Amino acid sequence: MTSSSVPIYLGDEDLTQETRDLLSSLPSEKGWLVSQIYQFEGSWHTQGLVQGILNCQKNFKAKDSDIILATTPKSGTTWLKALLFALIHRDKFPVSSKHPLLATNPHPLVPYLEADYRVSPDVDFSELPSPRLMQTHLQHHSLPASIKSSSCKIVYCCRDPKDVFVSLWHFGRKLSPEETAEYPIEKVYWYESRKNPNKVLFVTYEELKKQTEVEVKRIADFIGCGFTAEEEVSEIVKLCSFESLSKLEVNRQGKLPNGIESNSYFRKGEIGGWRDTLSESLAEVIDRTTEEKFRGSGLKFSC
Ligand code: A3P
């Protein structure tokens, strides 16, 4: 682990012999935030996360009723965690001055699978209220087998890679000011959502931002808690908005249990902000890579 405030789950300590053996067979490169990163199942991870992924793949047993939020980092995880939590538990927690999201950052409310399995291989999610809501940054092919074989639902959210790049860069600069980042893009969730629309819902940060109520209703329908004609969606949308969440004391001060500062997850919350930061040539490279990757798929990022 570097001297900067890298979250606990990324750290390199206490690796098992199994993880060490695996790591020694993987391609590796100088890391961002940590000394070395390793290519495992097509993605680059820290040593600690490789162990978390192995534990998660081995030990996590999905239930048919589970809801899994899958995102790439900086694509709207915090927002979706808040929205899904508020949607699923809206009978128990109507929007009011006592709502858990007013007192707790969205991250501790929704477990992050591979990070929790990094901290403890025996982590137990049986206490979570049903339906259980959990989050992952894993690519589709790396998901634990039971997530794919069970009837649990996957909500996948992605974002214009140029905005992700800028967001990740700022986040990393907060964690470790002397380093910078590259950004990987994933596409299998897109194809899975086309093939099996009852299993995987594909959401983009941009559409969620442009027509939040429509998208939130679509998400609620998908996870089986659609809105009745009498119900108001606007209260949940407002509660989970960047403007509301970022102003809360709990999201402005202090650190999360994983060691990250709570305010690191709230920067600007805009679409197209990359224009102020990225050079034309870098933006073109990212666009070209994205276009090549998604050519023929029908997916377009427009902002
Ligand atoms: P910016 O850095 O572009 O502002 P993640 O939650 O996946 O780590 O993504 C973080 C990005 O989502 C940051 O983007 C952050 O500001 C933005 N964000 C956090 N909460 C949000 C919310 N409630 N609504 C919209 N964007 C949000």
Tab-separated table of C-alpha atoms and ligand atoms in Angstrom, residues 72-79 107 159 163 167 205 209 240-242 245 265-270, ligand 1:
chain	number	residue	atom	x	y	z
A	72	THR	CA	-17.617	0.786	-13.709
A	73	PRO	CA	-16.057	3.085	-11.106
A	74	LYS	CA	-17.101	6.759	-11.465
A	75	SER	CA	-20.131	5.929	-13.618
A	76	GLY	CA	-22.795	6.822	-11.061
A	77	THR	CA	-22.424	4.102	-8.418
A	78	THR	CA	-23.164	6.454	-5.524
A	79	TRP	CA	-26.271	7.829	-7.239
A	107	HIS	CA	-21.884	3.486	0.194
A	159	ARG	CA	-21.323	6.694	-18.444
A	163	ASP	CA	-16.533	11.968	-18.170
A	167	SER	CA	-14.013	11.840	-12.736
A	205	TYR	CA	-25.610	8.185	-16.367
A	209	LYS	CA	-29.450	12.827	-15.698
A	240	CYS	CA	-31.077	11.163	-4.230
A	241	SER	CA	-30.135	14.131	-6.405
A	242	PHE	CA	-26.574	15.421	-6.462
A	245	LEU	CA	-26.917	14.405	-1.219
A	265	TYR	CA	-17.896	10.662	-4.157
A	266	PHE	CA	-19.451	14.068	-4.853
A	267	ARG	CA	-17.601	16.366	-7.228
A	268	LYS	CA	-19.707	18.019	-9.966
A	269	GLY	CA	-22.290	15.454	-11.007
A	270	GLU	CA	-22.634	16.829	-14.549
B	1	A3P	P1	-17.996	13.760	-11.291
B	1	A3P	O1	-16.620	13.446	-10.783
B	1	A3P	O2	-18.053	13.889	-12.782
B	1	A3P	O3	-18.652	14.903	-10.597
B	1	A3P	P2	-19.224	6.825	-8.587
B	1	A3P	O4	-20.337	7.025	-7.643
B	1	A3P	O5	-19.431	5.688	-9.536
B	1	A3P	O6	-17.907	6.801	-7.889
B	1	A3P	O7	-19.215	8.114	-9.541
B	1	A3P	C1	-18.894	9.384	-9.042
B	1	A3P	C2	-19.445	10.422	-9.998
B	1	A3P	O8	-20.867	10.515	-9.813
B	1	A3P	C3	-18.890	11.802	-9.686
B	1	A3P	O9	-18.914	12.478	-10.939
B	1	A3P	C4	-19.933	12.352	-8.723
B	1	A3P	O10	-19.911	13.756	-8.616
B	1	A3P	C5	-21.203	11.833	-9.377
B	1	A3P	N1	-22.334	11.725	-8.440
B	1	A3P	C6	-22.317	11.335	-7.145
B	1	A3P	N2	-23.550	11.373	-6.630
B	1	A3P	C7	-24.380	11.799	-7.621
B	1	A3P	C8	-25.778	12.058	-7.681
B	1	A3P	N3	-26.564	11.901	-6.640
B	1	A3P	N4	-26.279	12.482	-8.860
B	1	A3P	C9	-25.484	12.658	-9.948
B	1	A3P	N5	-24.150	12.442	-9.943
B	1	A3P	C10	-23.597	11.997	-8.788
